Each structure stands twice: as structure tokens, then as C-alpha cells.
Coordinates of C-alpha atoms in Angstrom, one line a residue:
M1 CA 18.0 8.1 16.1
G2 CA 19.1 8.3 12.5
N3 CA 19.7 11.5 10.7
M4 CA 17.6 12.3 7.6
T5 CA 19.7 13.1 4.6
K6 CA 18.4 16.1 2.7
S7 CA 16.8 14.8 -0.5
P8 CA 16.3 16.6 -3.8
Y9 CA 12.7 15.6 -3.3
Q10 CA 12.4 17.3 0.1
P11 CA 9.7 19.8 -1.0
Q12 CA 7.5 16.8 -2.2
L13 CA 8.2 14.9 1.1
E14 CA 7.2 17.9 3.3
L15 CA 4.0 18.5 1.3
A16 CA 3.1 14.8 1.5
K17 CA 3.6 14.7 5.3
D18 CA 1.5 17.9 5.8
A19 CA -1.3 16.5 3.6
A20 CA -1.2 13.2 5.4
L21 CA -1.6 14.8 8.8
K22 CA -4.5 16.9 7.6
A23 CA -6.1 13.8 6.1
G24 CA -5.7 12.1 9.5
E25 CA -7.7 14.8 11.2
I26 CA -10.6 14.3 8.8
I27 CA -10.5 10.5 9.1
R28 CA -10.5 10.6 12.9
S29 CA -13.5 13.0 12.9
Y30 CA -15.6 10.2 11.3
C31 CA -14.8 7.5 13.9
S32 CA -16.5 6.6 17.2
H33 CA -14.0 4.7 19.4
G34 CA -15.3 1.9 21.5
T35 CA -18.1 1.1 19.2
G36 CA -18.6 -1.3 16.3
R37 CA -19.5 -0.3 12.8
S38 CA -20.5 3.4 12.5
S39 CA -22.3 5.4 9.9
K40 CA -19.8 6.8 7.3
N41 CA -22.1 7.1 4.2
V42 CA -20.7 3.8 2.8
T43 CA -21.1 3.0 -0.9
V44 CA -20.3 -0.4 -2.5
K45 CA -18.0 0.0 -5.5
S46 CA -18.2 -3.6 -6.5
G47 CA -18.7 -6.9 -4.6
V48 CA -17.3 -6.3 -1.1
D49 CA -15.2 -3.3 -2.2
L50 CA -16.3 -0.1 -0.3
V51 CA -15.9 3.6 -0.5
T52 CA -17.0 6.2 2.0
E53 CA -17.7 9.9 2.1
A54 CA -14.4 10.3 4.0
D55 CA -12.5 8.7 1.1
T56 CA -13.7 11.3 -1.4
R57 CA -13.4 14.2 1.0
V58 CA -9.8 13.3 2.0
E59 CA -8.7 12.8 -1.6
K60 CA -10.1 16.2 -2.7
M61 CA -8.2 17.8 0.2
I62 CA -4.9 16.2 -0.7
T63 CA -5.4 16.8 -4.4
G64 CA -6.0 20.5 -3.7
L65 CA -2.8 20.9 -1.7
I66 CA -0.8 19.2 -4.4
K67 CA -2.3 21.4 -7.1
D68 CA -1.5 24.5 -5.2
A69 CA 2.1 23.6 -4.6
F70 CA 2.8 21.7 -7.9
P71 CA 0.2 22.9 -10.4
N72 CA 1.9 21.1 -13.4
D73 CA 2.1 17.7 -11.8
L74 CA -0.2 14.8 -12.7
I75 CA -2.3 13.4 -9.8
I76 CA -3.8 9.9 -9.8
G77 CA -6.0 9.1 -6.9
E78 CA -7.9 5.9 -6.2
E79 CA -11.4 7.4 -6.2
D80 CA -10.6 9.8 -9.1
Q81 CA -9.2 7.0 -11.1
A82 CA -12.4 5.0 -10.6
D83 CA -14.5 7.8 -12.0
S84 CA -12.1 9.0 -14.8
P85 CA -9.5 6.3 -15.5
N86 CA -6.1 7.3 -16.8
G87 CA -5.2 3.8 -17.9
G88 CA -6.5 0.2 -18.1
Q89 CA -5.3 -3.0 -16.5
G90 CA -1.6 -3.4 -17.1
D91 CA -1.1 -0.1 -18.9
P92 CA 2.3 1.7 -18.1
F93 CA 2.4 4.7 -15.8
P94 CA 3.1 8.2 -17.0
T95 CA 6.8 9.2 -16.9
E96 CA 6.2 12.9 -16.0
S97 CA 6.0 14.2 -12.4
C98 CA 3.1 12.3 -10.9
W99 CA 1.5 11.8 -7.5
C100 CA -0.3 8.6 -6.5
V101 CA -2.8 9.0 -3.7
D102 CA -4.9 6.5 -1.7
P103 CA -6.9 8.7 0.7
I104 CA -7.9 5.7 3.0
D105 CA -6.2 2.4 2.4
G106 CA -8.1 -0.1 4.3
T107 CA -11.6 1.4 3.8
T108 CA -13.3 -1.8 5.0
N109 CA -11.3 -1.6 8.2
F110 CA -12.3 2.1 8.5
V111 CA -16.0 1.2 8.2
H112 CA -15.6 -1.3 11.0
N113 CA -13.4 1.0 13.2
Y114 CA -10.6 -1.5 12.8
P115 CA -7.4 0.6 13.2
F116 CA -5.3 -0.7 10.3
V117 CA -6.1 2.3 8.2
A118 CA -3.5 4.5 6.3
V119 CA -3.2 7.6 4.2
S120 CA -0.8 6.8 1.4
I121 CA 0.9 9.5 -0.7
G122 CA 3.6 8.7 -3.3
Y123 CA 5.5 10.9 -5.7
M124 CA 7.0 9.6 -8.9
E125 CA 9.4 10.8 -11.6
G126 CA 10.3 8.8 -14.7
G127 CA 7.7 6.2 -13.7
I128 CA 9.6 5.4 -10.5
P129 CA 8.4 6.1 -7.0
R130 CA 10.8 8.7 -5.4
V131 CA 8.9 9.8 -2.2
G132 CA 6.6 7.8 0.0
V133 CA 4.5 8.9 3.0
I134 CA 2.2 6.5 4.9
Y135 CA 0.3 7.8 7.9
N136 CA -1.9 5.8 10.3
P137 CA -4.1 8.4 12.1
F138 CA -5.2 5.9 14.8
T139 CA -1.7 5.0 16.0
D140 CA -0.3 8.4 15.0
S141 CA 2.4 6.6 13.0
M142 CA 4.1 8.7 10.3
Y143 CA 6.3 6.6 7.9
E144 CA 8.3 8.6 5.5
A145 CA 11.0 8.1 2.9
A146 CA 12.6 10.0 0.0
E147 CA 15.0 8.4 -2.5
G148 CA 18.5 8.2 -1.1
G149 CA 17.6 9.5 2.3
G150 CA 16.5 6.4 4.3
A151 CA 13.2 5.5 5.8
F152 CA 11.8 6.8 9.1
L153 CA 8.9 6.2 11.6
N154 CA 8.0 9.3 13.6
G155 CA 11.5 10.7 13.0
K156 CA 13.5 7.5 13.9
Q157 CA 15.3 5.6 11.2
I158 CA 13.9 2.2 10.4
T159 CA 15.1 -1.0 8.7
I160 CA 13.5 -4.2 7.5
D161 CA 13.6 -7.5 9.5
S162 CA 17.1 -8.6 8.6
D163 CA 16.9 -11.7 10.9
A164 CA 14.3 -13.4 8.7
S165 CA 16.0 -15.4 6.0
S166 CA 13.5 -18.2 5.3
I167 CA 9.8 -19.0 5.7
E168 CA 10.5 -20.7 9.0
D169 CA 11.5 -17.4 10.7
C170 CA 9.1 -15.2 8.7
L171 CA 6.1 -13.3 10.1
L172 CA 4.1 -12.9 6.8
V173 CA 1.3 -10.6 6.1
N174 CA -1.0 -11.4 3.2
N175 CA -4.1 -9.6 2.0
I176 CA -6.6 -11.6 0.0
G177 CA -8.5 -8.6 -1.3
H178 CA -12.2 -8.2 -2.3
Y179 CA -12.4 -10.7 -5.1
R180 CA -14.7 -13.7 -4.5
Y181 CA -14.4 -15.6 -7.8
E182 CA -14.2 -19.3 -7.0
D183 CA -10.8 -19.8 -8.9
F184 CA -9.3 -16.8 -7.1
V185 CA -10.5 -17.9 -3.7
E186 CA -9.2 -21.5 -4.3
E187 CA -5.8 -20.3 -5.4
S188 CA -5.5 -17.9 -2.5
A189 CA -6.4 -20.5 0.0
E190 CA -4.0 -23.1 -1.5
R191 CA -1.2 -20.6 -1.3
V192 CA -1.7 -20.1 2.4
K193 CA -1.8 -23.9 2.9
K194 CA 1.6 -24.2 1.2
W195 CA 3.2 -21.6 3.4
L196 CA 1.8 -23.2 6.6
K197 CA 2.9 -26.7 5.6
A198 CA 6.4 -25.3 4.9
G199 CA 6.6 -24.2 8.5
L200 CA 5.7 -20.5 8.3
R201 CA 6.3 -18.9 11.7
G202 CA 3.2 -16.6 11.6
Y203 CA 0.5 -15.5 9.2
R204 CA -1.4 -12.1 9.4
A205 CA -3.9 -10.3 7.2
S206 CA -4.3 -6.6 7.9
G207 CA -6.5 -5.4 5.1
S208 CA -4.3 -2.5 4.1
A209 CA -1.5 -2.8 1.5
A210 CA 0.0 0.5 2.5
Q211 CA 0.1 -0.4 6.2
N212 CA 1.7 -3.8 5.3
L213 CA 4.5 -2.1 3.3
A214 CA 5.1 0.3 6.2
H215 CA 5.3 -2.6 8.6
V216 CA 7.8 -4.4 6.4
A217 CA 9.9 -1.2 6.2
S218 CA 9.9 -0.9 10.0
G219 CA 10.7 -4.6 10.6
Q220 CA 7.4 -5.2 12.3
V221 CA 6.6 -7.9 9.8
S222 CA 9.1 -9.9 7.7
C223 CA 7.3 -10.1 4.4
Y224 CA 4.2 -8.9 2.6
Y225 CA 2.6 -10.9 -0.3
E226 CA -0.5 -10.0 -2.3
H227 CA -1.7 -11.2 -5.6
G228 CA -4.3 -8.6 -6.6
Y229 CA -3.6 -5.4 -4.7
G230 CA -6.2 -2.8 -5.6
G231 CA -4.0 -0.4 -7.7
P232 CA -0.8 1.5 -7.9
W233 CA -2.0 3.9 -5.2
D234 CA -1.8 1.0 -2.8
V235 CA 1.9 0.4 -3.2
C236 CA 3.6 3.6 -4.6
A237 CA 4.5 5.2 -1.3
G238 CA 5.3 1.8 0.4
M239 CA 7.7 0.8 -2.3
V240 CA 9.9 3.8 -1.5
L241 CA 9.8 3.0 2.3
V242 CA 10.8 -0.7 1.9
K243 CA 13.6 0.0 -0.5
E244 CA 15.0 2.8 1.6
A245 CA 14.8 0.5 4.6
G246 CA 17.0 -2.1 2.9
G247 CA 14.4 -4.4 1.3
V248 CA 13.2 -5.4 -2.1
V249 CA 9.8 -5.0 -3.7
W250 CA 9.3 -7.6 -6.4
D251 CA 6.5 -8.6 -8.7
A252 CA 5.1 -11.8 -7.2
R253 CA 4.6 -13.1 -10.7
G254 CA 8.2 -12.9 -11.8
S255 CA 11.6 -14.2 -10.7
E256 CA 13.4 -11.5 -8.8
T257 CA 11.7 -8.9 -10.9
D258 CA 11.3 -5.4 -9.4
L259 CA 7.7 -4.3 -9.2
E260 CA 6.9 -1.8 -11.9
M261 CA 4.2 0.9 -11.6
K262 CA 1.3 0.0 -13.8
F263 CA -2.5 0.7 -13.8
G264 CA -4.9 -1.9 -12.5
K265 CA -4.4 -4.7 -10.1
G266 CA -0.9 -6.1 -9.4
S267 CA 1.1 -8.6 -7.5
V268 CA 3.7 -7.8 -4.9
C269 CA 6.1 -9.5 -2.5
A270 CA 8.2 -7.2 -0.3
G271 CA 10.8 -7.7 2.5
G272 CA 14.4 -8.8 2.8
R273 CA 15.8 -10.5 -0.4
A274 CA 16.3 -13.9 1.3
V275 CA 12.9 -14.2 2.9
V276 CA 11.1 -12.9 -0.2
T277 CA 12.9 -15.4 -2.3
D278 CA 11.8 -18.3 -0.1
V279 CA 8.2 -17.0 0.3
L280 CA 7.9 -16.9 -3.5
K281 CA 9.5 -20.3 -4.0
V282 CA 7.0 -21.9 -1.6
A283 CA 4.0 -20.0 -3.0
G284 CA 4.6 -20.9 -6.6
Q285 CA 3.6 -18.9 -9.7
P286 CA 0.1 -17.4 -9.3
T287 CA -2.2 -18.3 -12.2
F288 CA -5.3 -16.1 -11.7
E289 CA -5.1 -13.2 -14.3
F290 CA -6.7 -9.8 -13.9
S291 CA -8.5 -8.0 -16.7
G292 CA -10.7 -5.1 -17.1
G293 CA -13.7 -7.3 -16.2
K294 CA -12.0 -8.8 -13.2

């Protein structure tokens, strides 16, 4: 078992863990195990993108805890951002102390009682993620990291899959997202075909960006790629986890370019440097562009 190094961000880390555990209790209270889809007061945000009563309830609870402990900090939550946006597609993130919250990452999974569901809480300073907590309430898996202190799963130190160096020994997880535009679907399908033809060991799609990043950090998957993750709340916490576990988190649209926190949809490839390089090389440059209308 690794030893956690005390971080200057320990107060933020402890708050995030406490909030995530409380969020997990709320999320579990809505679910009926052993059944299919259950009633969770589901609303369609757009297309096949969903939000539930639990999403808004959890986000309000987390926001309240943060405001009590750090009243001067900015809080950006997925559902709050949808109602009162702080920035448009591609706009830079604030540089002051800021929290980035996704109350339920994997809402469609949650609606279907599919257990890849995560609470994601990230803390940033200077526009850079410094603390990340991702909690899956169904597997009781608590992933945590603070800058300079390593990454941990339920108290045990974790590292990325260092054995994967190319696409041939890579277990890749790739979310497609909720877009159904013809050009987006065609490009996404073509990318998967390229990976498979290049000899990809295994392909998975979990439906939760936060869970994917947590799985990369713990070495359970080798690499995560997504062109069009939902927003910064999907990746803020996971970025800290992957980097503290020895990996890289790059913008999938650039060449060895660290992912920057911006508003709107983005592109990410995370894992060990060698395997991320190969996955991006095979995938090629994505061409579908996101805008306020898409």
C-alpha cells in the first residue's frame, strides 16, 4: 500500500471525498437492483442526452458543501452550467479557485441501472486541475488524487498500465457520446475501424468519461479516447488522477498537446505516453468541429 503524501490541497481533497460519498448515498437511493430501467424523473436535455432528478439533487448538495467550506470559490456544475452558462464553446476557464462538478457522469447508464456511473469533483487553481475525486457508488470505488501526492483507489496507490506501449497491447475505452449527426457518426465509426484494422487488443465503451479516466489511472484500461466529451466537468478530476498515476492527458486534436480546461465539448486521449502516441497516430486528426449549435 502506498503512502499518501500530504498535499497543500488536502482540505479540498477531504471535502471532495466527503461530498462524493454523500452523493453516492443519494444516487443509490434511486436505484432498484435486479431490474431494468426504473423511474428517476428523466428529462431529455437534447437528442439522447438525459438529466434526472438525482443529477440536480446531487449537484445542489455538493455545491452547498463547497459553499459552506470555501465561500469565495467559483463552482461550475454540469446542470448549473446548462441553465446559466459561464462560458461558450472553447472559451478559457477562470484562473481563480474553481470547482468543477459532474453530479452523475453516465446519466444514461444510471437511467438503465448500468453500473458505470460516477460522481466527479475536481478543484482547480490557475486554470489547472489540482485535486480530483471520482466515486462509483455501485462498486464503492473511491479514486482520489491531489497534485504531487500520487493517485489512490480505496486507499491503495495506483498507476497506469505501463505494459501497454502500442495499439497491439492496448485495451482502449472510447465513448461516442450523444451526437447523432451523420458526419459525426461516420467519422466516429471510421476511427474505430482504423484501430481494429491496426490490431487493437480490445475495444470498450463505458458511457462515463470520469469512470474511463479513473480506469486509466488504475491501469484497468490502457487508454481512453473521446472526441466530444460533454464538458470540463467530465475530465477535470480524472486529469489529476491520470497524471498522478504516471500518465498523460492530451488533446486528441493536437500533437502531444496537454489538454487545457475550456468550456464546451472537447477531445481527449489519456494513458501512458507511448500507447497514447500510437492510438492518436492510428486514429488520425478528427475533423468534426463543435460549436454553440452542435
